mmCIF file of C-alpha atoms in Angstrom:
data_model
loop_
_atom_site.group_PDB
_atom_site.id
_atom_site.type_symbol
_atom_site.label_atom_id
_atom_site.label_comp_id
_atom_site.label_asym_id
_atom_site.label_seq_id
_atom_site.Cartn_x
_atom_site.Cartn_y
_atom_site.Cartn_z
ATOM 1 C CA MET Y 1 0.000 0.000 0.000
ATOM 2 C CA LEU Y 2 1.220 3.493 -0.812
ATOM 3 C CA PRO Y 3 2.276 5.309 2.380
ATOM 4 C CA LYS Y 4 0.258 8.441 2.903
ATOM 5 C CA SER Y 5 2.271 11.521 1.969
ATOM 6 C CA LEU Y 6 2.687 14.264 4.532
ATOM 7 C CA SER Y 7 1.211 17.703 4.111
ATOM 8 C CA ILE Y 8 3.157 20.835 4.972
ATOM 9 C CA ALA Y 9 1.092 21.212 8.112
ATOM 10 C CA ALA Y 10 1.784 17.636 9.174
ATOM 11 C CA VAL Y 11 5.497 17.997 8.551
ATOM 12 C CA LEU Y 12 5.693 21.169 10.565
ATOM 13 C CA ALA Y 13 3.618 19.688 13.369
ATOM 14 C CA LEU Y 14 5.926 16.701 13.619
ATOM 15 C CA VAL Y 15 8.961 18.887 14.038
ATOM 16 C CA ALA Y 16 7.475 21.788 15.940
ATOM 17 C CA GLY Y 17 9.936 21.198 18.729
ATOM 18 C CA VAL Y 18 12.946 22.069 16.602
ATOM 19 C CA ILE Y 19 11.579 24.987 14.597
ATOM 20 C CA GLY Y 20 13.337 28.139 15.583
ATOM 21 C CA ALA Y 21 15.994 26.403 17.659
ATOM 22 C CA PRO Y 22 19.095 28.511 17.018
ATOM 23 C CA THR Y 23 21.530 25.609 17.333
ATOM 24 C CA PHE Y 24 19.705 23.344 14.851
ATOM 25 C CA LYS Y 25 21.908 22.478 11.896
ATOM 26 C CA LEU Y 26 21.839 20.023 9.029
ATOM 27 C CA LYS Y 27 22.806 16.565 10.201
ATOM 28 C CA GLY Y 28 23.970 13.610 8.133
ATOM 29 C CA ARG Y 29 23.047 11.087 10.844
ATOM 30 C CA ASP Y 30 22.426 7.620 9.420
ATOM 31 C CA VAL Y 31 23.316 8.849 5.927
ATOM 32 C CA ASP Y 32 26.304 6.928 4.653
ATOM 33 C CA PHE Y 33 28.037 10.041 3.346
ATOM 34 C CA ASP Y 34 28.981 13.189 5.229
ATOM 35 C CA TYR Y 35 27.481 15.950 3.082
ATOM 36 C CA ASN Y 36 28.526 18.572 5.607
ATOM 37 C CA ASN Y 37 32.237 17.914 5.416
ATOM 38 C CA ASN Y 38 32.873 15.980 2.188
ATOM 39 C CA LYS Y 39 32.347 17.120 -1.381
ATOM 40 C CA VAL Y 40 30.177 15.308 -3.894
ATOM 41 C CA TYR Y 41 32.212 14.327 -6.952
ATOM 42 C CA GLY Y 42 29.839 12.593 -9.311
ATOM 43 C CA VAL Y 43 28.699 11.704 -12.779
ATOM 44 C CA ASN Y 44 25.288 11.086 -14.302
ATOM 45 C CA LEU Y 45 24.527 7.787 -15.983
ATOM 46 C CA GLY Y 46 22.467 9.494 -18.654
ATOM 47 C CA GLY Y 47 20.638 7.736 -21.454
ATOM 48 C CA TRP Y 48 20.466 4.425 -19.585
ATOM 49 C CA PHE Y 49 16.967 4.012 -18.135
ATOM 50 C CA VAL Y 50 15.583 7.152 -19.809
ATOM 51 C CA LEU Y 51 16.500 7.399 -23.487
ATOM 52 C CA GLU Y 52 17.822 10.619 -25.001
ATOM 53 C CA PRO Y 53 18.305 10.663 -28.783
ATOM 54 C CA TRP Y 54 21.548 12.644 -28.618
ATOM 55 C CA ILE Y 55 23.162 10.178 -26.205
ATOM 56 C CA THR Y 56 22.229 7.024 -28.142
ATOM 57 C CA PRO Y 57 21.332 8.156 -31.673
ATOM 58 C CA SER Y 58 21.777 4.634 -33.069
ATOM 59 C CA ILE Y 59 18.650 3.387 -31.292
ATOM 60 C CA PHE Y 60 16.573 6.048 -33.040
ATOM 61 C CA GLU Y 61 18.333 5.855 -36.399
ATOM 62 C CA ALA Y 62 17.601 2.122 -36.569
ATOM 63 C CA THR Y 63 13.858 2.820 -36.654
ATOM 64 C CA ASN Y 64 14.037 4.862 -39.886
ATOM 65 C CA ASN Y 65 11.092 6.829 -38.541
ATOM 66 C CA ASP Y 66 11.458 10.583 -38.043
ATOM 67 C CA ALA Y 67 8.313 10.635 -35.918
ATOM 68 C CA ILE Y 68 10.132 8.730 -33.175
ATOM 69 C CA VAL Y 69 11.696 11.466 -31.049
ATOM 70 C CA ASP Y 70 11.686 10.123 -27.475
ATOM 71 C CA GLU Y 71 11.117 6.973 -25.443
ATOM 72 C CA PHE Y 72 7.327 7.419 -25.526
ATOM 73 C CA THR Y 73 7.109 7.519 -29.326
ATOM 74 C CA LEU Y 74 9.725 4.781 -29.648
ATOM 75 C CA THR Y 75 7.757 2.328 -27.542
ATOM 76 C CA GLN Y 76 4.454 3.494 -29.010
ATOM 77 C CA SER Y 77 5.614 2.968 -32.588
ATOM 78 C CA LEU Y 78 7.561 -0.255 -32.143
ATOM 79 C CA GLY Y 79 5.105 -1.999 -29.857
ATOM 80 C CA GLN Y 80 5.778 -3.810 -26.598
ATOM 81 C CA ASP Y 81 7.669 -6.820 -27.906
ATOM 82 C CA ALA Y 82 10.069 -5.020 -30.232
ATOM 83 C CA ALA Y 83 10.631 -2.146 -27.820
ATOM 84 C CA SER Y 84 11.244 -4.522 -24.929
ATOM 85 C CA SER Y 85 13.829 -6.443 -26.949
ATOM 86 C CA ILE Y 86 15.723 -3.299 -27.921
ATOM 87 C CA LEU Y 87 15.594 -1.688 -24.494
ATOM 88 C CA THR Y 88 16.415 -4.809 -22.510
ATOM 89 C CA ASN Y 89 19.569 -5.213 -24.561
ATOM 90 C CA HIS Y 90 20.363 -1.526 -24.044
ATOM 91 C CA TRP Y 91 19.825 -1.655 -20.261
ATOM 92 C CA ASN Y 92 22.088 -4.674 -19.972
ATOM 93 C CA THR Y 93 24.945 -3.279 -22.051
ATOM 94 C CA TRP Y 94 25.023 0.525 -21.826
ATOM 95 C CA ILE Y 95 26.412 0.567 -18.271
ATOM 96 C CA THR Y 96 28.131 -2.368 -16.561
ATOM 97 C CA GLN Y 97 30.090 -3.131 -13.413
ATOM 98 C CA ASP Y 98 33.226 -2.058 -15.254
ATOM 99 C CA ASP Y 99 31.815 1.448 -15.673
ATOM 100 C CA PHE Y 100 31.225 1.730 -11.939
ATOM 101 C CA ASN Y 101 34.768 0.557 -11.308
ATOM 102 C CA GLN Y 102 36.167 3.127 -13.765
ATOM 103 C CA ILE Y 103 34.101 5.890 -12.165
ATOM 104 C CA ALA Y 104 35.452 5.050 -8.721
ATOM 105 C CA ALA Y 105 39.006 4.783 -10.061
ATOM 106 C CA ALA Y 106 38.656 8.322 -11.452
ATOM 107 C CA GLY Y 107 38.187 9.646 -7.922
ATOM 108 C CA LEU Y 108 34.415 10.097 -8.049
ATOM 109 C CA ASN Y 109 32.190 9.156 -5.130
ATOM 110 C CA HIS Y 110 28.630 9.484 -6.523
ATOM 111 C CA VAL Y 111 26.565 8.456 -9.500
ATOM 112 C CA ARG Y 112 23.223 10.023 -10.307
ATOM 113 C CA ILE Y 113 20.915 7.533 -11.993
ATOM 114 C CA PRO Y 114 17.912 8.924 -13.911
ATOM 115 C CA ILE Y 115 14.790 6.756 -13.917
ATOM 116 C CA GLY Y 116 11.311 7.353 -15.362
ATOM 117 C CA TYR Y 117 8.050 7.038 -13.466
ATOM 118 C CA TRP Y 118 7.050 4.287 -15.884
ATOM 119 C CA ALA Y 119 9.709 2.000 -14.434
ATOM 120 C CA VAL Y 120 8.413 2.220 -10.863
ATOM 121 C CA ALA Y 121 4.734 3.224 -11.185
ATOM 122 C CA PRO Y 122 3.550 2.455 -14.755
ATOM 123 C CA LEU Y 123 0.215 3.847 -15.863
ATOM 124 C CA GLN Y 124 -2.438 1.967 -17.766
ATOM 125 C CA GLY Y 125 -2.480 3.007 -21.401
ATOM 126 C CA ASP Y 126 1.138 4.157 -21.524
ATOM 127 C CA PRO Y 127 3.255 2.502 -24.227
ATOM 128 C CA TYR Y 128 6.413 2.339 -22.090
ATOM 129 C CA VAL Y 129 7.942 -1.042 -21.346
ATOM 130 C CA GLN Y 130 9.259 -2.249 -18.012
ATOM 131 C CA GLY Y 131 12.212 -4.344 -16.897
ATOM 132 C CA GLN Y 132 14.499 -1.552 -15.721
ATOM 133 C CA LEU Y 133 14.255 -2.300 -12.010
ATOM 134 C CA PRO Y 134 16.115 -5.634 -11.919
ATOM 135 C CA VAL Y 135 18.979 -3.900 -13.737
ATOM 136 C CA LEU Y 136 18.806 -0.955 -11.343
ATOM 137 C CA ASP Y 137 18.912 -3.412 -8.445
ATOM 138 C CA GLN Y 138 22.063 -4.856 -9.981
ATOM 139 C CA ALA Y 139 23.504 -1.352 -10.365
ATOM 140 C CA ILE Y 140 23.058 -0.706 -6.640
ATOM 141 C CA GLY Y 141 25.202 -3.774 -6.025
ATOM 142 C CA TRP Y 142 27.800 -2.574 -8.516
ATOM 143 C CA ALA Y 143 27.936 0.784 -6.749
ATOM 144 C CA ARG Y 144 28.328 -0.941 -3.399
ATOM 145 C CA SER Y 145 31.234 -3.051 -4.620
ATOM 146 C CA ALA Y 146 32.896 0.028 -6.166
ATOM 147 C CA GLY Y 147 32.414 2.148 -3.040
ATOM 148 C CA LEU Y 148 30.117 4.654 -4.766
ATOM 149 C CA ARG Y 149 27.006 6.411 -3.456
ATOM 150 C CA VAL Y 150 23.866 6.672 -5.584
ATOM 151 C CA LEU Y 151 21.450 9.551 -6.082
ATOM 152 C CA LEU Y 152 18.283 8.122 -7.630
ATOM 153 C CA ASP Y 153 16.701 10.769 -9.835
ATOM 154 C CA LEU Y 154 13.066 10.686 -10.987
ATOM 155 C CA HIS Y 155 13.787 12.074 -14.432
ATOM 156 C CA GLY Y 156 10.356 11.808 -16.006
ATOM 157 C CA ALA Y 157 6.895 12.441 -14.519
ATOM 158 C CA PRO Y 158 3.422 11.671 -15.885
ATOM 159 C CA GLY Y 159 2.372 14.369 -18.346
ATOM 160 C CA SER Y 160 5.994 15.576 -18.615
ATOM 161 C CA GLN Y 161 7.258 18.163 -16.162
ATOM 162 C CA ASN Y 162 9.176 20.113 -18.823
ATOM 163 C CA GLY Y 163 8.240 18.950 -22.325
ATOM 164 C CA PHE Y 164 11.826 17.838 -23.006
ATOM 165 C CA ASP Y 165 12.592 14.504 -24.641
ATOM 166 C CA ASN Y 166 14.592 13.606 -21.533
ATOM 167 C CA SER Y 167 11.337 13.490 -19.557
ATOM 168 C CA GLY Y 168 10.305 10.527 -21.684
ATOM 169 C CA ARG Y 169 7.821 12.478 -23.758
ATOM 170 C CA LYS Y 170 8.571 15.584 -25.770
ATOM 171 C CA GLY Y 171 5.782 18.127 -26.152
ATOM 172 C CA PRO Y 172 3.424 20.018 -23.862
ATOM 173 C CA VAL Y 173 4.000 20.341 -20.131
ATOM 174 C CA ASP Y 174 0.989 18.519 -18.683
ATOM 175 C CA TRP Y 175 2.386 17.632 -15.277
ATOM 176 C CA GLN Y 176 0.122 19.066 -12.537
ATOM 177 C CA GLN Y 177 -2.900 18.280 -14.722
ATOM 178 C CA GLY Y 178 -5.374 15.652 -13.546
ATOM 179 C CA SER Y 179 -3.799 13.004 -11.322
ATOM 180 C CA THR Y 180 -0.225 13.487 -12.505
ATOM 181 C CA VAL Y 181 1.119 14.855 -9.217
ATOM 182 C CA SER Y 182 -0.347 12.046 -7.111
ATOM 183 C CA GLN Y 183 0.945 9.545 -9.663
ATOM 184 C CA THR Y 184 4.411 11.078 -9.323
ATOM 185 C CA LEU Y 185 4.209 10.798 -5.542
ATOM 186 C CA SER Y 186 3.349 7.124 -5.963
ATOM 187 C CA ALA Y 187 6.480 6.656 -8.056
ATOM 188 C CA ILE Y 188 8.587 8.343 -5.354
ATOM 189 C CA ALA Y 189 7.039 6.196 -2.630
ATOM 190 C CA ASN Y 190 7.696 3.036 -4.614
ATOM 191 C CA LEU Y 191 11.282 4.044 -5.304
ATOM 192 C CA ALA Y 192 11.939 4.926 -1.673
ATOM 193 C CA GLU Y 193 10.362 1.708 -0.422
ATOM 194 C CA ARG Y 194 12.283 -0.485 -2.863
ATOM 195 C CA TYR Y 195 15.661 0.856 -1.764
ATOM 196 C CA ALA Y 196 14.910 1.507 1.899
ATOM 197 C CA GLY Y 197 17.309 -1.288 2.815
ATOM 198 C CA ASP Y 198 20.132 0.064 0.672
ATOM 199 C CA THR Y 199 20.896 3.293 2.499
ATOM 200 C CA ASP Y 200 24.594 2.422 2.602
ATOM 201 C CA VAL Y 201 24.533 3.102 -1.152
ATOM 202 C CA VAL Y 202 21.335 5.008 -2.006
ATOM 203 C CA THR Y 203 22.009 8.098 0.056
ATOM 204 C CA ALA Y 204 19.731 10.479 -1.892
ATOM 205 C CA ILE Y 205 16.521 10.504 -3.917
ATOM 206 C CA GLU Y 206 15.687 13.392 -6.242
ATOM 207 C CA LEU Y 207 11.959 14.031 -6.328
ATOM 208 C CA LEU Y 208 11.826 15.369 -9.896
ATOM 209 C CA ASN Y 209 14.319 16.440 -12.524
ATOM 210 C CA GLU Y 210 14.017 19.885 -14.078
ATOM 211 C CA PRO Y 211 10.363 20.853 -13.565
ATOM 212 C CA LEU Y 212 9.955 23.824 -15.879
ATOM 213 C CA GLY Y 213 9.249 26.683 -13.500
ATOM 214 C CA PRO Y 214 7.841 29.172 -16.028
ATOM 215 C CA ASP Y 215 5.287 26.604 -17.246
ATOM 216 C CA ILE Y 216 4.038 25.176 -13.947
ATOM 217 C CA ASN Y 217 2.456 26.348 -10.701
ATOM 218 C CA LEU Y 218 5.368 26.908 -8.342
ATOM 219 C CA ASP Y 219 3.230 26.884 -5.203
ATOM 220 C CA GLU Y 220 1.982 23.439 -6.188
ATOM 221 C CA LEU Y 221 5.577 22.397 -6.859
ATOM 222 C CA LYS Y 222 6.556 23.428 -3.339
ATOM 223 C CA GLN Y 223 3.666 21.423 -1.902
ATOM 224 C CA PHE Y 224 4.778 18.468 -4.038
ATOM 225 C CA TYR Y 225 8.288 18.769 -2.618
ATOM 226 C CA TYR Y 226 6.955 18.630 0.942
ATOM 227 C CA ASP Y 227 4.732 15.661 0.133
ATOM 228 C CA GLY Y 228 7.562 13.878 -1.676
ATOM 229 C CA TRP Y 229 9.805 14.481 1.340
ATOM 230 C CA GLY Y 230 7.113 12.861 3.457
ATOM 231 C CA ASN Y 231 6.938 9.835 1.180
ATOM 232 C CA VAL Y 232 10.680 9.327 1.434
ATOM 233 C CA ARG Y 233 10.597 9.842 5.194
ATOM 234 C CA ASN Y 234 7.948 7.121 5.540
ATOM 235 C CA ASN Y 235 10.618 4.693 4.378
ATOM 236 C CA ASN Y 236 13.813 6.211 5.786
ATOM 237 C CA ALA Y 237 14.307 8.963 8.309
ATOM 238 C CA TYR Y 238 17.565 10.293 6.921
ATOM 239 C CA THR Y 239 17.855 9.601 3.172
ATOM 240 C CA VAL Y 240 18.700 12.926 1.535
ATOM 241 C CA VAL Y 241 15.736 14.371 -0.353
ATOM 242 C CA THR Y 242 16.922 16.320 -3.385
ATOM 243 C CA ILE Y 243 14.814 19.052 -4.967
ATOM 244 C CA HIS Y 244 15.528 20.725 -8.288
ATOM 245 C CA ASP Y 245 15.488 24.513 -8.520
ATOM 246 C CA ALA Y 246 12.939 24.528 -11.397
ATOM 247 C CA PHE Y 247 15.193 27.088 -13.118
ATOM 248 C CA GLU Y 248 14.406 29.645 -10.408
ATOM 249 C CA ASP Y 249 17.088 31.613 -8.548
ATOM 250 C CA ILE Y 250 18.776 29.387 -5.995
ATOM 251 C CA ASN Y 251 19.099 32.219 -3.461
ATOM 252 C CA SER Y 252 16.202 34.646 -3.807
ATOM 253 C CA PHE Y 253 13.601 31.976 -4.583
ATOM 254 C CA TRP Y 254 14.787 28.903 -2.672
ATOM 255 C CA ASN Y 255 16.512 30.240 0.446
ATOM 256 C CA GLY Y 256 14.112 29.848 3.347
ATOM 257 C CA PHE Y 257 12.308 26.896 1.785
ATOM 258 C CA MET Y 258 12.775 23.423 3.302
ATOM 259 C CA ASN Y 259 15.897 24.511 5.134
ATOM 260 C CA ALA Y 260 16.819 23.418 8.649
ATOM 261 C CA GLN Y 261 14.786 26.229 10.207
ATOM 262 C CA ALA Y 262 11.688 25.005 8.328
ATOM 263 C CA GLY Y 263 11.892 21.827 10.370
ATOM 264 C CA VAL Y 264 12.763 19.318 7.650
ATOM 265 C CA ASN Y 265 15.980 17.346 7.656
ATOM 266 C CA ASN Y 266 18.479 16.397 4.981
ATOM 267 C CA VAL Y 267 17.188 18.364 1.989
ATOM 268 C CA MET Y 268 19.529 19.110 -0.885
ATOM 269 C CA LEU Y 269 19.005 21.620 -3.687
ATOM 270 C CA ASP Y 270 20.006 20.623 -7.211
ATOM 271 C CA THR Y 271 20.836 23.265 -9.802
ATOM 272 C CA HIS Y 272 21.923 22.610 -13.392
ATOM 273 C CA ILE Y 273 24.400 24.962 -15.021
ATOM 274 C CA TYR Y 274 24.762 24.970 -18.788
ATOM 275 C CA GLN Y 275 26.055 27.847 -20.913
ATOM 276 C CA ILE Y 276 24.841 26.666 -24.311
ATOM 277 C CA PHE Y 277 21.071 26.787 -24.521
ATOM 278 C CA ASP Y 278 20.521 30.308 -25.794
ATOM 279 C CA GLN Y 279 22.120 32.361 -28.524
ATOM 280 C CA GLY Y 280 23.861 34.725 -26.140
ATOM 281 C CA GLN Y 281 25.525 31.896 -24.255
ATOM 282 C CA VAL Y 282 26.873 30.049 -27.294
ATOM 283 C CA SER Y 283 28.176 33.374 -28.626
ATOM 284 C CA GLN Y 284 30.456 33.874 -25.619
ATOM 285 C CA SER Y 285 34.208 33.588 -25.953
ATOM 286 C CA PRO Y 286 36.036 30.823 -24.052
ATOM 287 C CA ALA Y 287 37.229 33.414 -21.527
ATOM 288 C CA GLN Y 288 33.661 34.613 -20.997
ATOM 289 C CA HIS Y 289 32.496 31.033 -20.373
ATOM 290 C CA VAL Y 290 35.206 30.645 -17.741
ATOM 291 C CA ALA Y 291 34.298 33.946 -16.095
ATOM 292 C CA ALA Y 292 30.620 32.979 -15.971
ATOM 293 C CA ALA Y 293 31.498 29.669 -14.351
ATOM 294 C CA CYS Y 294 33.654 31.345 -11.728
ATOM 295 C CA GLY Y 295 30.908 33.858 -11.070
ATOM 296 C CA SER Y 296 28.509 31.137 -9.955
ATOM 297 C CA ALA Y 297 30.569 30.247 -6.880
ATOM 298 C CA SER Y 298 29.192 33.006 -4.675
ATOM 299 C CA SER Y 299 25.549 32.149 -5.318
ATOM 300 C CA LEU Y 300 26.213 28.465 -4.689
ATOM 301 C CA ALA Y 301 27.959 29.282 -1.427
ATOM 302 C CA GLY Y 302 25.062 31.520 -0.416
ATOM 303 C CA THR Y 303 22.325 28.880 -0.314
ATOM 304 C CA ASP Y 304 20.909 27.799 3.036
ATOM 305 C CA LYS Y 305 20.835 24.064 2.371
ATOM 306 C CA TRP Y 306 23.141 21.501 0.804
ATOM 307 C CA THR Y 307 23.464 22.442 -2.865
ATOM 308 C CA ILE Y 308 24.942 20.497 -5.752
ATOM 309 C CA VAL Y 309 25.397 21.329 -9.405
ATOM 310 C CA GLY Y 310 23.699 18.125 -10.473
ATOM 311 C CA GLU Y 311 24.293 18.599 -14.192
ATOM 312 C CA TRP Y 312 27.034 20.461 -16.067
ATOM 313 C CA THR Y 313 29.374 19.915 -18.985
ATOM 314 C CA GLY Y 314 32.624 21.007 -20.574
ATOM 315 C CA ALA Y 315 30.776 21.877 -23.776
ATOM 316 C CA GLN Y 316 30.822 25.487 -24.901
ATOM 317 C CA THR Y 317 28.630 24.714 -27.928
ATOM 318 C CA ASP Y 318 25.322 22.977 -28.548
ATOM 319 C CA CYS Y 319 26.784 21.153 -31.538
ATOM 320 C CA ALA Y 320 26.196 17.551 -30.416
ATOM 321 C CA LYS Y 321 23.879 15.755 -32.817
ATOM 322 C CA TRP Y 322 20.240 16.067 -31.655
ATOM 323 C CA LEU Y 323 21.221 17.740 -28.386
ATOM 324 C CA ASN Y 324 18.350 20.177 -28.926
ATOM 325 C CA GLY Y 325 15.992 17.424 -30.058
ATOM 326 C CA LEU Y 326 15.928 14.845 -32.799
ATOM 327 C CA GLY Y 327 16.207 16.529 -36.195
ATOM 328 C CA ILE Y 328 16.805 19.977 -34.683
ATOM 329 C CA GLY Y 329 20.039 21.774 -35.487
ATOM 330 C CA ALA Y 330 22.384 23.831 -33.342
ATOM 331 C CA ARG Y 331 22.552 27.491 -32.437
ATOM 332 C CA TYR Y 332 26.324 27.482 -32.653
ATOM 333 C CA ASP Y 333 26.525 26.796 -36.393
ATOM 334 C CA GLY Y 334 23.206 28.489 -37.225
ATOM 335 C CA THR Y 335 21.410 25.287 -38.255
ATOM 336 C CA MET Y 336 18.665 25.753 -35.658
ATOM 337 C CA ALA Y 337 15.779 27.869 -36.903
ATOM 338 C CA GLY Y 338 16.124 31.460 -35.728
ATOM 339 C CA SER Y 339 19.756 31.149 -34.697
ATOM 340 C CA SER Y 340 22.812 32.882 -36.125
ATOM 341 C CA TYR Y 341 26.194 31.398 -36.964
ATOM 342 C CA VAL Y 342 28.926 31.562 -34.320
ATOM 343 C CA GLY Y 343 31.349 28.879 -35.477
ATOM 344 C CA SER Y 344 31.775 25.462 -37.032
ATOM 345 C CA CYS Y 345 30.506 22.259 -35.430
ATOM 346 C CA ASP Y 346 33.135 20.175 -37.230
ATOM 347 C CA GLY Y 347 34.299 17.392 -34.919
ATOM 348 C CA LYS Y 348 31.679 18.280 -32.310
ATOM 349 C CA TYR Y 349 28.466 17.253 -34.100
ATOM 350 C CA THR Y 350 29.667 13.662 -33.924
ATOM 351 C CA GLY Y 351 33.155 12.357 -33.312
ATOM 352 C CA THR Y 352 35.682 11.401 -30.695
ATOM 353 C CA VAL Y 353 37.561 13.371 -28.077
ATOM 354 C CA ALA Y 354 40.872 12.345 -29.642
ATOM 355 C CA ALA Y 355 39.845 13.907 -32.959
ATOM 356 C CA LEU Y 356 38.862 17.299 -31.519
ATOM 357 C CA SER Y 357 40.940 20.280 -32.563
ATOM 358 C CA ASP Y 358 43.686 21.464 -30.250
ATOM 359 C CA ALA Y 359 41.692 24.642 -29.587
ATOM 360 C CA ASP Y 360 38.594 22.660 -28.631
ATOM 361 C CA LYS Y 361 40.647 20.453 -26.328
ATOM 362 C CA GLN Y 362 42.176 23.466 -24.596
ATOM 363 C CA ASN Y 363 38.799 25.157 -24.193
ATOM 364 C CA ILE Y 364 37.162 22.051 -22.727
ATOM 365 C CA ARG Y 365 39.990 21.475 -20.267
ATOM 366 C CA SER Y 366 40.199 25.066 -19.034
ATOM 367 C CA PHE Y 367 36.395 25.421 -18.798
ATOM 368 C CA THR Y 368 36.122 22.141 -16.918
ATOM 369 C CA GLU Y 369 38.782 23.185 -14.427
ATOM 370 C CA ALA Y 370 37.066 26.513 -13.774
ATOM 371 C CA GLN Y 371 33.761 24.770 -13.143
ATOM 372 C CA LEU Y 372 35.333 22.259 -10.786
ATOM 373 C CA ASP Y 373 36.757 25.119 -8.749
ATOM 374 C CA ALA Y 374 33.487 27.060 -8.716
ATOM 375 C CA TYR Y 375 31.074 24.195 -8.060
ATOM 376 C CA GLU Y 376 32.973 23.017 -5.012
ATOM 377 C CA ALA Y 377 31.959 26.282 -3.344
ATOM 378 C CA HIS Y 378 29.188 24.366 -1.613
ATOM 379 C CA THR Y 379 28.304 20.651 -1.632
ATOM 380 C CA GLY Y 380 29.797 19.545 -4.942
ATOM 381 C CA TRP Y 381 28.978 18.514 -8.489
ATOM 382 C CA ILE Y 382 27.746 15.749 -10.782
ATOM 383 C CA TRP Y 383 28.855 15.893 -14.446
ATOM 384 C CA TRP Y 384 26.511 15.115 -17.349
ATOM 385 C CA THR Y 385 27.244 12.463 -18.624
ATOM 386 C CA TRP Y 386 29.464 9.382 -18.242
ATOM 387 C CA HIS Y 387 29.124 7.915 -21.711
ATOM 388 C CA THR Y 388 27.728 8.835 -25.134
ATOM 389 C CA GLU Y 389 27.875 7.212 -28.546
ATOM 390 C CA SER Y 390 29.354 10.189 -30.354
ATOM 391 C CA ALA Y 391 29.207 13.483 -28.398
ATOM 392 C CA PRO Y 392 32.828 14.253 -27.513
ATOM 393 C CA GLU Y 393 32.262 17.462 -25.530
ATOM 394 C CA TRP Y 394 30.029 15.593 -23.069
ATOM 395 C CA ASP Y 395 31.584 12.140 -22.681
ATOM 396 C CA MET Y 396 33.409 11.995 -19.341
ATOM 397 C CA GLN Y 397 34.764 8.523 -19.972
ATOM 398 C CA GLU Y 398 36.472 9.655 -23.185
ATOM 399 C CA LEU Y 399 37.523 13.003 -21.745
ATOM 400 C CA ILE Y 400 39.305 11.252 -18.895
ATOM 401 C CA ALA Y 401 40.974 8.814 -21.281
ATOM 402 C CA ASN Y 402 42.266 11.708 -23.393
ATOM 403 C CA GLY Y 403 43.482 13.897 -20.540
ATOM 404 C CA LEU Y 404 40.795 16.586 -20.797
ATOM 405 C CA PHE Y 405 39.142 15.849 -17.455
ATOM 406 C CA PRO Y 406 41.562 16.378 -14.558
ATOM 407 C CA GLN Y 407 43.166 13.281 -13.073
ATOM 408 C CA PRO Y 408 43.509 13.437 -10.181
ATOM 409 C CA LEU Y 409 40.522 15.733 -9.776
ATOM 410 C CA SER Y 410 42.745 18.366 -8.144
ATOM 411 C CA ASP Y 411 45.146 18.553 -11.108
ATOM 412 C CA ARG Y 412 45.165 21.955 -12.800
ATOM 413 C CA GLN Y 413 46.732 22.908 -16.114
ATOM 414 C CA TYR Y 414 45.040 26.323 -15.816
ATOM 415 C CA PRO Y 415 45.334 27.168 -12.104
ATOM 416 C CA GLY Y 416 43.838 30.254 -10.524
ATOM 417 C CA GLN Y 417 41.191 30.942 -13.159
ATOM 418 C CA CYS Y 418 38.647 31.774 -10.484
ATOM 419 C CA GLY Y 419 41.071 33.877 -8.451
#
């Protein structure tokens, strides 16, 4: 049975004794990672349990159907049997124990694993296929053996919380319509219950990835965050509950919400920092990208709860094939409708890290170092993403192998960029 979620009033009533206590501070008790005193160094395992066309273009190219643009349309068009065959093979091969071992060997201590609601709380009438959870169970064991902690991230909600293909379904933002919020809370409860006995590894659960603030009701989002916190707490008293900033200011909008003084424990804010998704950003010089990264440190340090940069990249362009959606071009080279040319996407549309130009390699390395320095201003960072088929600016595994991601993490070829 689904545990009853807690309302704001219930949460506050439960902790009335600590509200306003001046000595109350965030505690990591019974969490198998000290988020107060240790930094999060992590990587996302993107494109594994939630497909993204730009991460695994071959899966979409094999369909020869331009109408297939996300996991929803893929499963809808192929049907259950064919989709299950393709995805089961993908789940079992895209990430393996060896990847977890490599991640740990690179000095990282966390992986963030995106999962869709359809894996944990499927809805009647949806075309999605299941079978992800036994592989996710296996992944928890791989993380345990590698000494890694896991942040489980609900990446897609019923109705789509942002309309992006990485929510499972590209199109309108229909989350918060009908029963979609309660269905999302059911998914969170199921996820928390399933891994309640794995708190030595699953130290955090993210309630929802990238809800699109401008397109949703933010008051309802805040209520959802409290209720989701309650659903996690019904299964574990100390698992870190991660909330995304919904693209709202991490200080002026989120300070004061679900912090220690609000009477809730172990809440972490997740913000995603990319400098490539508007024309002004992709038009910046490499030095301007570095300066912008360094400039984020003060706002990160100024939040009143644990705060991670849960997604970021070394890319200074949006050149990667289908990054902006299947069949959609890039702003950087002017192939996206309404954009203007900044530079060539040669070697960055598809390719390998080894084949990048010397200038691109230098820019990625220096930009990455600046971001590492800035994002450690508070709780830490989680890179997007570990592995891609052909997107060299994003592929941490290849960047490490080619010396463009610092090894050890403290190594600097461009020291002092952030002063």
